[in-house]
Structures are given as structure tokens and as C-alpha cells.
PDB file of C-alpha atoms in Angstrom:
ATOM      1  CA  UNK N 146     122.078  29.199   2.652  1.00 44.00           C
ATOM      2  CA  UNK N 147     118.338  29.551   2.877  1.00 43.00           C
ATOM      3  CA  UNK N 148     116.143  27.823   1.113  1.00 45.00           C
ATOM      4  CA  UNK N 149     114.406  29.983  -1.700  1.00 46.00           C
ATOM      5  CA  UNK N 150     110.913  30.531  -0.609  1.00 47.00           C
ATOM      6  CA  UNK N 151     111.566  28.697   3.108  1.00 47.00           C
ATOM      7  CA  UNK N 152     109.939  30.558   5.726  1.00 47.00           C
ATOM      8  CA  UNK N 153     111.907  31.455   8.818  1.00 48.00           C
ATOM      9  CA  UNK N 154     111.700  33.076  12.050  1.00 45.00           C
ATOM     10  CA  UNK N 155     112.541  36.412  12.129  1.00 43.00           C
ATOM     11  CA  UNK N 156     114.354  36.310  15.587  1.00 45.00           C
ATOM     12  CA  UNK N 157     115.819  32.871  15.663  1.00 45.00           C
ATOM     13  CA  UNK N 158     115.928  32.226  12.644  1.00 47.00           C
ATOM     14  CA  UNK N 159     115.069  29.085  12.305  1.00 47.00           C
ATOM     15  CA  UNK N 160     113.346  27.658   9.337  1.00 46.00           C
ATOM     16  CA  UNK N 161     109.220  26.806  10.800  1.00 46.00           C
ATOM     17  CA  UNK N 162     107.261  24.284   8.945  1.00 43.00           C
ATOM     18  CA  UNK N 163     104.152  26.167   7.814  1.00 43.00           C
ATOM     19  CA  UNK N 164     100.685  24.243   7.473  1.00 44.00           C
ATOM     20  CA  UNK N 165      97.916  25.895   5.525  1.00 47.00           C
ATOM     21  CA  UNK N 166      94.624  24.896   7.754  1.00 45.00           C
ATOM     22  CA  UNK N 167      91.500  25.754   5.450  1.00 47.00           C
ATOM     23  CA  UNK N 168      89.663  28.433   6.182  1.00 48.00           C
ATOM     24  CA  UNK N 169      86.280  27.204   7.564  1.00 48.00           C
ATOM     25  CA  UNK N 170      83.550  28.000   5.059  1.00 47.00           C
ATOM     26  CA  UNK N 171      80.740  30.530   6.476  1.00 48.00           C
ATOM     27  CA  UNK N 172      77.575  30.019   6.801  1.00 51.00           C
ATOM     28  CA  UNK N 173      76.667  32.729   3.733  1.00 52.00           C
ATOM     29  CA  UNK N 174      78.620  30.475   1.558  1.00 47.00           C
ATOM     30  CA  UNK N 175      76.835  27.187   2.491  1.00 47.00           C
ATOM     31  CA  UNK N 176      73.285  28.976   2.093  1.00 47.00           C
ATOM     32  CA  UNK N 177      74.423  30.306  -1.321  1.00 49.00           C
ATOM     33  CA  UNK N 178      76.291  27.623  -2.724  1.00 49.00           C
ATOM     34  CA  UNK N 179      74.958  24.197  -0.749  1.00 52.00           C
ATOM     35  CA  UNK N 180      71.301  24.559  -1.043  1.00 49.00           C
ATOM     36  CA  UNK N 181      70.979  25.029  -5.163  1.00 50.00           C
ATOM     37  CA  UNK N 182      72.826  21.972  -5.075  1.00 50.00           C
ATOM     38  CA  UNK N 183      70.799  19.904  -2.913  1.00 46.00           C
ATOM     39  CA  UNK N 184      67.757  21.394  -5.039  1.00 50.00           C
ATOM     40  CA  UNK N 185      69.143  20.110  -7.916  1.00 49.00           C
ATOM     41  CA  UNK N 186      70.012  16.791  -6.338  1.00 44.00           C
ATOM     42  CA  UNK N 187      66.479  16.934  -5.013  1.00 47.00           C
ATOM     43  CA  UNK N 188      64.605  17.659  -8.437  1.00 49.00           C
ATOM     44  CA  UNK N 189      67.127  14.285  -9.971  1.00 49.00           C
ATOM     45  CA  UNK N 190      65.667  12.370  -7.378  1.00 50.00           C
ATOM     46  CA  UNK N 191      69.061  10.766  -5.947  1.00 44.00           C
ATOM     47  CA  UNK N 192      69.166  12.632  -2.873  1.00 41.00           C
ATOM     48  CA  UNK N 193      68.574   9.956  -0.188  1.00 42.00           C
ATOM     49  CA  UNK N 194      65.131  10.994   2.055  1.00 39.00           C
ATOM     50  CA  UNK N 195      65.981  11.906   5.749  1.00 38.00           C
ATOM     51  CA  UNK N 196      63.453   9.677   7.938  1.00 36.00           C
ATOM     52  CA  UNK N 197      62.726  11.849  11.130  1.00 38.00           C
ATOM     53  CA  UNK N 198      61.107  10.334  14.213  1.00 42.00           C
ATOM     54  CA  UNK N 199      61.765  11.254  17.656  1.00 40.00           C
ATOM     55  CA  UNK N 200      63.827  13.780  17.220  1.00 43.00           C
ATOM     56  CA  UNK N 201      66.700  11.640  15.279  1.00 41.00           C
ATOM     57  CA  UNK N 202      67.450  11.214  11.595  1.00 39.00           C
ATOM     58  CA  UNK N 203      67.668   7.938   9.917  1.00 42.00           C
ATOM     59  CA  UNK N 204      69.396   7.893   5.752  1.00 40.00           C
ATOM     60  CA  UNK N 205      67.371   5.652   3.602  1.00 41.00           C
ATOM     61  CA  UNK N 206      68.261   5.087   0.026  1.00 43.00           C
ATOM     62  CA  UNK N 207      64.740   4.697  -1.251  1.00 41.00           C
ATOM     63  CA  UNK N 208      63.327   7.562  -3.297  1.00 45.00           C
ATOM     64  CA  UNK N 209      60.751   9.626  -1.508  1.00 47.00           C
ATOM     65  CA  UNK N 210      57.120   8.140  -2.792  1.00 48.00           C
ATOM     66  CA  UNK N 211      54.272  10.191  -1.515  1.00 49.00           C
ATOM     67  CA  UNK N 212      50.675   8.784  -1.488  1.00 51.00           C
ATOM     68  CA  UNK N 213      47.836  11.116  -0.775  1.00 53.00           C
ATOM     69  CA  UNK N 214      44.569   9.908   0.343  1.00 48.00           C
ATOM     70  CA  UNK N 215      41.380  10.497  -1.763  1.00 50.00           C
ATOM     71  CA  UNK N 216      39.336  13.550  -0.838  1.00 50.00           C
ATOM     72  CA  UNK N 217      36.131  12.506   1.043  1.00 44.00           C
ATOM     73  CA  UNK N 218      33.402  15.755   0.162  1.00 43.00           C
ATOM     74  CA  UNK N 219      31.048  17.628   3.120  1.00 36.00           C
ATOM     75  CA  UNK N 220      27.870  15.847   1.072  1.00 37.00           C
ATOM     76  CA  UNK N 221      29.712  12.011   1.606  1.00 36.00           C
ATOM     77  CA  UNK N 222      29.914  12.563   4.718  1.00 31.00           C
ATOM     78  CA  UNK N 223      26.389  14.002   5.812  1.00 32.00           C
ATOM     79  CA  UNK N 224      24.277  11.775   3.191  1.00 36.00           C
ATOM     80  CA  UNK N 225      21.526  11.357   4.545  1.00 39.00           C
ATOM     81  CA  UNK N 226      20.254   7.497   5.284  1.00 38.00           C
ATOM     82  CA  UNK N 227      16.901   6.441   3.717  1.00 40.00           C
ATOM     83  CA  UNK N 228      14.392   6.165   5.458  1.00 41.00           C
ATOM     84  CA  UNK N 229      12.606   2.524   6.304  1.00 40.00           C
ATOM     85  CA  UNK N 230       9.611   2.644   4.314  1.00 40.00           C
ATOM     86  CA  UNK N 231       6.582   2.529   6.703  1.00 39.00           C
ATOM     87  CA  UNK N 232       5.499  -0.572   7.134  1.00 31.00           C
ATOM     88  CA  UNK N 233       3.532  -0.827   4.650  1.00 26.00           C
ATOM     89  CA  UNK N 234       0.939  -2.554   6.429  1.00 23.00           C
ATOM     90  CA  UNK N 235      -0.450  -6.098   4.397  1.00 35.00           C
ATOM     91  CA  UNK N 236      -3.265  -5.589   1.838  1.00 29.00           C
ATOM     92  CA  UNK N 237      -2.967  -2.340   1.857  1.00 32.00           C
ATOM     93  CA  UNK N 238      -4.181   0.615  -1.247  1.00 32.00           C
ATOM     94  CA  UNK N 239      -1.994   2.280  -0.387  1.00 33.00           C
ATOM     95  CA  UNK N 240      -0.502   3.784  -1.609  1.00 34.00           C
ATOM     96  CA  UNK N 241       2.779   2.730  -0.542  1.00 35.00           C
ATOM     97  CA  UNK N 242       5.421   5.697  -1.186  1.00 37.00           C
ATOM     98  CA  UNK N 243       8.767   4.677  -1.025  1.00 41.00           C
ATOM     99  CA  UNK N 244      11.976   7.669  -1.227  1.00 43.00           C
ATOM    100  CA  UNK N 245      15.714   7.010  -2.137  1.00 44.00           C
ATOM    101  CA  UNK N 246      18.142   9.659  -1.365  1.00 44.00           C
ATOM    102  CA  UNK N 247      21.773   9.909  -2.466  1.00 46.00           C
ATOM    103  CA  UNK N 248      24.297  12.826  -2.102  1.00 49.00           C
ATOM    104  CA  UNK N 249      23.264  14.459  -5.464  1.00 47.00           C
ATOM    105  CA  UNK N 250      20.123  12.631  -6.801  1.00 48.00           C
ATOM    106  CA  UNK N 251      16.498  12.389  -5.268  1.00 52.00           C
ATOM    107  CA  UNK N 252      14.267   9.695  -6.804  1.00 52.00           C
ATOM    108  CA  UNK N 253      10.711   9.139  -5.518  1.00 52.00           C
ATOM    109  CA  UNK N 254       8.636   5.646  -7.056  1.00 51.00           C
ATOM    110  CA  UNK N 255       4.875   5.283  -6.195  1.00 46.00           C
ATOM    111  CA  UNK N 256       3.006   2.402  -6.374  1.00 44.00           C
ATOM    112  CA  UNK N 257      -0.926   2.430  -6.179  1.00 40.00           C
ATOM    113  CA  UNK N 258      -2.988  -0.120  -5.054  1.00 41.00           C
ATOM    114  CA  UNK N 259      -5.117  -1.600  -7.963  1.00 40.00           C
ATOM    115  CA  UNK N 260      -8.817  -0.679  -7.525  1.00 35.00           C
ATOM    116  CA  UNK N 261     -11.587  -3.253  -8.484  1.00 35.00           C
ATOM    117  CA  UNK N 262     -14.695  -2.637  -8.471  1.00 34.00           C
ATOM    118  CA  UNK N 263     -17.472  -4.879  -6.838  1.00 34.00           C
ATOM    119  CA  UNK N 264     -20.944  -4.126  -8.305  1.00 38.00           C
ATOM    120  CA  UNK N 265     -23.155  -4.132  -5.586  1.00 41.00           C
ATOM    121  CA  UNK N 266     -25.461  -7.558  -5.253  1.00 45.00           C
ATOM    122  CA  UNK N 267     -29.304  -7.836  -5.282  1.00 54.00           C
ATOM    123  CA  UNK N 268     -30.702  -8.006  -1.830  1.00 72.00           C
ATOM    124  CA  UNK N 269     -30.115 -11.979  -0.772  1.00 91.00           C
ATOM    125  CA  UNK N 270     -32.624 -13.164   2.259  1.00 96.00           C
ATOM    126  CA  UNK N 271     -30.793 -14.864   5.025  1.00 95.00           C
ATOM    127  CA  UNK N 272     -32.034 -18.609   5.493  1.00 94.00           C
ATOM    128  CA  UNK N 273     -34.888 -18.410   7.630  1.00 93.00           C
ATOM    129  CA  UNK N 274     -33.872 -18.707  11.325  1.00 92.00           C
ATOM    130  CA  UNK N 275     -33.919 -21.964  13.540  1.00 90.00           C
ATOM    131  CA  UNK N 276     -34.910 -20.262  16.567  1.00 92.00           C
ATOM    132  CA  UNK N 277     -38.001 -18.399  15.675  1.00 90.00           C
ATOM    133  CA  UNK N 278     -38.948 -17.306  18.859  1.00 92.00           C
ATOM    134  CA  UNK N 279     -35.542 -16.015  19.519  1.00 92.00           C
ATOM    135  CA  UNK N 280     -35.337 -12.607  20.999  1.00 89.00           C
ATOM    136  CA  UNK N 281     -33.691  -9.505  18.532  1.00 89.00           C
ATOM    137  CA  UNK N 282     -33.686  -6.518  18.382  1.00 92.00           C
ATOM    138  CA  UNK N 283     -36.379  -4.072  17.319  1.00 94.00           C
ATOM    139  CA  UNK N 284     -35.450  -1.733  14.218  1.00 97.00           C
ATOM    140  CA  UNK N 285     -38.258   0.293  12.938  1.00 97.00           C
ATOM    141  CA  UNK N 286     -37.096   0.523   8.996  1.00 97.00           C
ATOM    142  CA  UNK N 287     -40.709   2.831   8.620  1.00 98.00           C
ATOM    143  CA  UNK N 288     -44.255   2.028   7.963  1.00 98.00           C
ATOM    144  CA  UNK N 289     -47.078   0.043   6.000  1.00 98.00           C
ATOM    145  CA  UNK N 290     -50.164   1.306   4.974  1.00 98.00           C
ATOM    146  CA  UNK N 291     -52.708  -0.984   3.206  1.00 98.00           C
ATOM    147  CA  UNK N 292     -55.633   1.428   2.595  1.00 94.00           C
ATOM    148  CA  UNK N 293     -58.615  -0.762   0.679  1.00 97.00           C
ATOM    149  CA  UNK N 294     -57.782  -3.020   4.700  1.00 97.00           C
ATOM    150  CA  UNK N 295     -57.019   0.149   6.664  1.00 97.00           C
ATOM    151  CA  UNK N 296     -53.999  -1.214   7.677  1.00 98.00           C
ATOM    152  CA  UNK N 297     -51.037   0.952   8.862  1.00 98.00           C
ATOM    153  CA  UNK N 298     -48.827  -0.970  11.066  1.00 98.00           C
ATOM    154  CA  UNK N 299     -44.666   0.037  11.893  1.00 98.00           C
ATOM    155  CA  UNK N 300     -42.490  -2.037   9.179  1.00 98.00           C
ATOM    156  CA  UNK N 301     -39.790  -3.496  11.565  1.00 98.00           C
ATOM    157  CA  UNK N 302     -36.308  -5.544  10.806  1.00 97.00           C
ATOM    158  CA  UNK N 303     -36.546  -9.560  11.104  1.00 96.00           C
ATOM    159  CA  UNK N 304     -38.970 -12.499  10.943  1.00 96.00           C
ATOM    160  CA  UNK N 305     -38.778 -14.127  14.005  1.00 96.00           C
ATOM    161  CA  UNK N 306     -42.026 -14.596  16.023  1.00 94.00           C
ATOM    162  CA  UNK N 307     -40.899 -12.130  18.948  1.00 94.00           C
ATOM    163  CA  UNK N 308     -40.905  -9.548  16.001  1.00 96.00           C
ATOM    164  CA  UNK N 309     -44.071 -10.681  14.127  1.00 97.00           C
ATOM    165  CA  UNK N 310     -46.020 -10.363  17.624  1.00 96.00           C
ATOM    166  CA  UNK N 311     -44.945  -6.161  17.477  1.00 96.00           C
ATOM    167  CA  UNK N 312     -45.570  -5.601  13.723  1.00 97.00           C
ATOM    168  CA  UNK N 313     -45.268  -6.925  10.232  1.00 98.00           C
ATOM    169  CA  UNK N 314     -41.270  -7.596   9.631  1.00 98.00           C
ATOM    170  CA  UNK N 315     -39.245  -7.068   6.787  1.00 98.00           C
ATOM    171  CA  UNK N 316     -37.221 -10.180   6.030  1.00 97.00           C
ATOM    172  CA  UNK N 317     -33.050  -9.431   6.570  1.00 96.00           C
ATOM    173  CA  UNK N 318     -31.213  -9.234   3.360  1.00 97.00           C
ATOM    174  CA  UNK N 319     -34.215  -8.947   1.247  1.00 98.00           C
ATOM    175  CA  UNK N 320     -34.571  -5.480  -1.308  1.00 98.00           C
ATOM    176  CA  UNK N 321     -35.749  -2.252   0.776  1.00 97.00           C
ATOM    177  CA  UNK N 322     -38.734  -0.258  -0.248  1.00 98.00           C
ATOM    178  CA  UNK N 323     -38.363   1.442  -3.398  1.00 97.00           C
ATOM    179  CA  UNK N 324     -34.896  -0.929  -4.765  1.00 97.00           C
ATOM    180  CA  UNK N 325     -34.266  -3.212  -7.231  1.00 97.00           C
ATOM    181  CA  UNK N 326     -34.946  -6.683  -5.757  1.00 97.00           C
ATOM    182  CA  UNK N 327     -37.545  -8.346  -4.018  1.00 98.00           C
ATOM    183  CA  UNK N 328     -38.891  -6.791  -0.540  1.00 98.00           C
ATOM    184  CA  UNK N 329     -40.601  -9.494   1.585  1.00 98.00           C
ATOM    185  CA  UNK N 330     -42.702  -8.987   4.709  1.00 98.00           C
ATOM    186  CA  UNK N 331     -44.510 -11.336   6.593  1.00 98.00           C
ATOM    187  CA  UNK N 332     -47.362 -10.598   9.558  1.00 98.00           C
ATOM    188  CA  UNK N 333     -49.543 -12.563  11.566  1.00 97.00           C
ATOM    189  CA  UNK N 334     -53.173 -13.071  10.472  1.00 96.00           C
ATOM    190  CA  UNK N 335     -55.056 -13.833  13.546  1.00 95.00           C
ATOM    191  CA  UNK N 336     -52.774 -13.182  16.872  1.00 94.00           C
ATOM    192  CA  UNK N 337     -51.666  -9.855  18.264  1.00 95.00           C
ATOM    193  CA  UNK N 338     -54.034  -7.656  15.883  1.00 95.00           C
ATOM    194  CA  UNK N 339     -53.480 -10.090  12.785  1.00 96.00           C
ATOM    195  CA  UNK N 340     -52.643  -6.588  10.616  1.00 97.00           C
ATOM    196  CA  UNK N 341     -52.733  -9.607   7.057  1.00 98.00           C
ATOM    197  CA  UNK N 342     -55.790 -11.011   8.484  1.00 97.00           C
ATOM    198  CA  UNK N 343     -57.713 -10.104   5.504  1.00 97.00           C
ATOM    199  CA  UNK N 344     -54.886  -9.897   2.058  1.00 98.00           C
ATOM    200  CA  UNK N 345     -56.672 -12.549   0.699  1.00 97.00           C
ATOM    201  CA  UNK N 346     -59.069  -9.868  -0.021  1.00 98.00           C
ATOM    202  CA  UNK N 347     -56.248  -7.969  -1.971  1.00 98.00           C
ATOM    203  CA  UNK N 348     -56.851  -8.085  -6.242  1.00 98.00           C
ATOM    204  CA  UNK N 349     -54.461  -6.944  -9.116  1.00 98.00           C
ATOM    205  CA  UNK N 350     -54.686  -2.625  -8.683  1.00 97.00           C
ATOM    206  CA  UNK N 351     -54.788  -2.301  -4.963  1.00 98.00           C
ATOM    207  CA  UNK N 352     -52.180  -0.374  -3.641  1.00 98.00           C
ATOM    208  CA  UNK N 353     -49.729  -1.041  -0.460  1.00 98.00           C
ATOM    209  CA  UNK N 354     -47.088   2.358   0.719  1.00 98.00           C
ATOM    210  CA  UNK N 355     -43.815   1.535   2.245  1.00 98.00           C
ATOM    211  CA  UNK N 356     -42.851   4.749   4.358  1.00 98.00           C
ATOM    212  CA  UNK N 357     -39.314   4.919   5.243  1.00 97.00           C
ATOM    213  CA  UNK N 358     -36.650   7.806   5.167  1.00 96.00           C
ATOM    214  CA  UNK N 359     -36.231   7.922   1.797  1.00 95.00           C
ATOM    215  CA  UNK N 360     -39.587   8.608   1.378  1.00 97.00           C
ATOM    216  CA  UNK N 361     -43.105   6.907  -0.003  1.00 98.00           C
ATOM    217  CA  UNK N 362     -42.920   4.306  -2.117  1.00 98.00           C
ATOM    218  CA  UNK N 363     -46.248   2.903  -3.764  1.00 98.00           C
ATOM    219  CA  UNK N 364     -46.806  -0.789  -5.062  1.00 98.00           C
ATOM    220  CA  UNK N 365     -49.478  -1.879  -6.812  1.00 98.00           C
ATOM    221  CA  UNK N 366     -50.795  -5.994  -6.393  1.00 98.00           C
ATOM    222  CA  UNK N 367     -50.142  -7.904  -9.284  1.00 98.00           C
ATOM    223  CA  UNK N 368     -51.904 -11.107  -8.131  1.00 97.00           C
ATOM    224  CA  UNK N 369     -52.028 -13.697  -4.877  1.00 98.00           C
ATOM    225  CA  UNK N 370     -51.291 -17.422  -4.382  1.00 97.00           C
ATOM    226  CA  UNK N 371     -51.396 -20.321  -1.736  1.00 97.00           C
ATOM    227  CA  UNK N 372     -48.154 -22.497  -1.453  1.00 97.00           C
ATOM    228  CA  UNK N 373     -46.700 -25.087   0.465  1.00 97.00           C
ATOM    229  CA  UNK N 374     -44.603 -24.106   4.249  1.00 95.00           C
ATOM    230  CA  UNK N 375     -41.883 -25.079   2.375  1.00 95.00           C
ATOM    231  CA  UNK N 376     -41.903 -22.650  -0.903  1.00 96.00           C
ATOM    232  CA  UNK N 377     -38.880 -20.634  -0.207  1.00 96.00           C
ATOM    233  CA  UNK N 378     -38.723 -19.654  -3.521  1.00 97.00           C
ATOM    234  CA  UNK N 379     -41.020 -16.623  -2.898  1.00 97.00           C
ATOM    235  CA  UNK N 380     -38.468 -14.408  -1.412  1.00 97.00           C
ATOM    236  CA  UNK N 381     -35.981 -14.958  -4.113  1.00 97.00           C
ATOM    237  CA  UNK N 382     -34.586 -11.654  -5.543  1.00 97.00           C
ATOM    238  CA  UNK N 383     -35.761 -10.064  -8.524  1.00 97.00           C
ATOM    239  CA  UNK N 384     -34.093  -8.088 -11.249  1.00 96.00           C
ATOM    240  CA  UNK N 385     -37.064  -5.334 -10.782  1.00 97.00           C
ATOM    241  CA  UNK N 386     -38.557  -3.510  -7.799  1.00 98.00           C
ATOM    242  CA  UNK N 387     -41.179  -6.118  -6.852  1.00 98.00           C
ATOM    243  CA  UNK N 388     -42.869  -6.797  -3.428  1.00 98.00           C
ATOM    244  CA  UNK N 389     -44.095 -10.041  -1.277  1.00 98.00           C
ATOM    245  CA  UNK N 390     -46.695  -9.993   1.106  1.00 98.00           C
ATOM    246  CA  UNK N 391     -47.124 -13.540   2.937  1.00 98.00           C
ATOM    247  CA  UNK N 392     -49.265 -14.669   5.942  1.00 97.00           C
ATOM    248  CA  UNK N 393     -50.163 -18.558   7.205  1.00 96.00           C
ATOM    249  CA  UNK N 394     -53.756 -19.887   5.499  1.00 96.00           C
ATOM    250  CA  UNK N 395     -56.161 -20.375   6.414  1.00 96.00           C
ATOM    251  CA  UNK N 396     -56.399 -17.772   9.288  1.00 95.00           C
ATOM    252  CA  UNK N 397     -55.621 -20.079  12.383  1.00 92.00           C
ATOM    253  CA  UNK N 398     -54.027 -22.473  10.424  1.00 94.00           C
ATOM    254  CA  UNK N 399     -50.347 -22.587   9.732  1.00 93.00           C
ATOM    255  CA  UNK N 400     -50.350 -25.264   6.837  1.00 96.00           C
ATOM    256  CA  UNK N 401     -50.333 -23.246   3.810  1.00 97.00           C
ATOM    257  CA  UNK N 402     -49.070 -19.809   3.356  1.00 97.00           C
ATOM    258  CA  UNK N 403     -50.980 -16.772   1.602  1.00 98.00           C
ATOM    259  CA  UNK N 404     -48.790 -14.785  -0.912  1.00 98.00           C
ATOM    260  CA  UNK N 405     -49.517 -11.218  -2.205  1.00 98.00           C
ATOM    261  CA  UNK N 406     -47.134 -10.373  -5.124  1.00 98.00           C
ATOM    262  CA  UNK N 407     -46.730  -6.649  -6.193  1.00 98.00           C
ATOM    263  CA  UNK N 408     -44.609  -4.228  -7.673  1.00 98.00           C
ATOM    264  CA  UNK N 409     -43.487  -0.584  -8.072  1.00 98.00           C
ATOM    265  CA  UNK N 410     -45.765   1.579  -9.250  1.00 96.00           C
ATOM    266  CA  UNK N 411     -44.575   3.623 -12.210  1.00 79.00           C
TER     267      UNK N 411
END
């Protein structure tokens, strides 16, 4: 007797063991069943992450952790770099400008030189030269004209003898003609033409013209004097436009000196 349900052969009849193989799963199923699976697994985050590298795959049970690196912008990277300040070179009004530059900002700081003033000095003589018969050279500064002696001689620059033998000379640093301060001259009396051989003749009223580029410039004698060699103090400046005249005295003698003192005429 057969077995109810047994499967047998239908020729032999023999009684075949049957074994049900599963049918292998297509590839539709796996796309449509597997993969919202492993999203879900995925989105969970207890999927393990596949490490690839070189072709082969590696399981790790860590969590995937992804870091991403901070943005760097287009103006980070072309900032421009400031510029060295220019040397500012020392003790200098300057203006010194200097410029910083970032990627968004532009900020520009000046600094200025403080400005002082000097108010310019009365004319100071130099200290009367050691080597008066020194050579220098000759600078015509103009003319002057004493009219009651009918003088009118070139007015040149410096007090040494090699200048005095050429003309009467204006003493360096002394006032010019026609400026505050004190304008000093000094001329021979008796060698080469002696052009103050004869200002002791000069009284308070007389009248002596400095010519130079500026122009005329008229003072009027105020009074004379004899001093000492050593009276320096007749060139000192003045606070108004005065004039000094000076010579040796007597005429061939160089012990005293002759002054003429005048002043601008108004």
C-alpha cells in the first residue's frame, strides 16, 4: 500500500524522495524588496559602513561620522598683503601715510608732521675774522652813494682787507639795506681811493643811499663818534632799520675808529 501523499515513479514505481530546493530570488525582487530595507537600516544608523580601498571591502562596526572642512572664500584666498610702509625716512614732515587692507575693510591713518614755526632772527655779525687779509670772494650786494662827499663806490660782501682794498664792505650777517637790524660797512680812509676819507665831515641830516635789487633805500645821519679798536659793540643789531658807517682815525692812523650812526629815512 502506498503511502497517502508519497510520490512515486510512474514507470518503476518506486517511491523517490523529493527535496524542495528554493527557488533563487531574482534580481527584481532584491531591488524591490532589499534596498528599502537597507534604507531604513541606513536612516537607524546600525547598518555597519563598508570601508573601500583598493578595490576590496572591509565591515567596520563604527557608525559612519562625516567631517567636512570649513569653506575657505575667493577674497581669503587673494587678500591682498599690506604694503611695507615706505620708509619713512627719520625726521621727516611727512607726512607719513600708512594703508591696512583686509578682505572686506579698507582703513587709511595719516599722521602729519607737527609744524613749528621759527621767527626769523635779527641780522647777527659774524666775529670779525682772524685772517684779515685772507682772500674771498667778491659779491657785489649794490651800491653807496654819499652825495654832500660825492662818494659812490660798489657795496660788496665781507670785511677782510682784500675786500676793503676793492670797495667799502658790508659786514656778513649784519641787517641788509632797507631791514630791520643794524647794516654795518666799513672802508678805508686813506689807501686805495680812501672812499670814508672825509665822514668825519658827515652831521645829523646828511643823507647816505644803499642801492641794491630791492631798490633805493635812504638813511639819514643821526650823529658820529670815536671809539676804542676794540668797541665791538657798534655792529650789534638793532630792533629798527639803523645804519653804521666806520673807518680807522685819524686818517693814517689805525688806533681809534670813526663811527657814523644813521637810520632809515621815513
Amino acid at each position: 500500500m502506498k503511502a497517502m501523499g508519497e510520490p512515486r515513479d510512474v514507470e518503476t514505481g518506486r517511491a523517490d524522495v523529493v527535496i524542495d530546493h528554493p527557488r533563487s530570488v531574482s534580481r527584481r525582487s532584491m531591488l524591490s524588496v532589499g534596498l528599502p530595507a537597507v534604507a531604513a537600516l541606513i536612516a537607524a544608523g546600525s547598518i555597519p559602513v563598508a570601508i573601500a580601498r583598493s578595490g576590496s571591502s572591509r565591515a567596520s562596526g563604527i557608525a559612519a561620522t562625516t567631517t567636512t572642512p570649513p569653506a575657505t572664500t575667493t577674497a581669503q584666498l587673494f587678500a591682498p598683503t599690506p604694503a611695507a610702509g615706505p620708509a619713512v625716512l627719520p625726521g621727516s614732515t611727512t607726512t607719513t601715510t600708512t594703508t591696512t587692507t583686509t578682505a572686506t575693510t579698507s582703513t587709511t591713518t595719516t599722521t602729519v608732521a607737527p609744524t613749528t614755526t621759527i621767527a626769523a632772527p635779527v641780522g647777527q655779525p659774524i666775529a670779525p675774522p682772524l685772517d684779515v687779509r685772507g682772500n674771498e670772494a667778491l659779491i657785489r650786494l649794490g651800491s653807496i652813494a654819499i652825495l654832500k662827499l660825492d662818494v659812490d663806490e660798489p657795496l660788496l660782501e665781507g670785511i677782510r682787507l682784500t675786500t676793503l682794498d676793492v670797495g667799502p664792505g658790508h659786514w656778513p650777517g649784519s641787517a641788509l639795506p632797507g631791514d630791520i637790524g643794524n647794516v654795518v660797512v666799513a672802508a678805508h680812509r686813506t689807501s686805495h681811493g680812501g672812499p670814508f676819507r672825509h665822514i668825519d665831515q658827515l652831521v645829523a641830516g646828511d643823507t647816505v643811499i644803499f642801492t641794491t635789487d630791492r631798490g633805493a633805500h635812504d638813511y639819514r645821519v643821526t650823529g658820529t663818534q670815536v671809539v676804542n679798536p676794540d668797541a665791538l659793540w657798534i655792529v650789534d643789531p638793532t630792533p629798527t632799520p639803523t645804519a653804521t658807517l666806520f673807518a680807522c682815525h685819524p686818517p693814517g692812523s689805525v688806533a681809534q675808529r670813526i663811527v657814523v650812526n644813521l637810520e632809515l629815512a621815513a
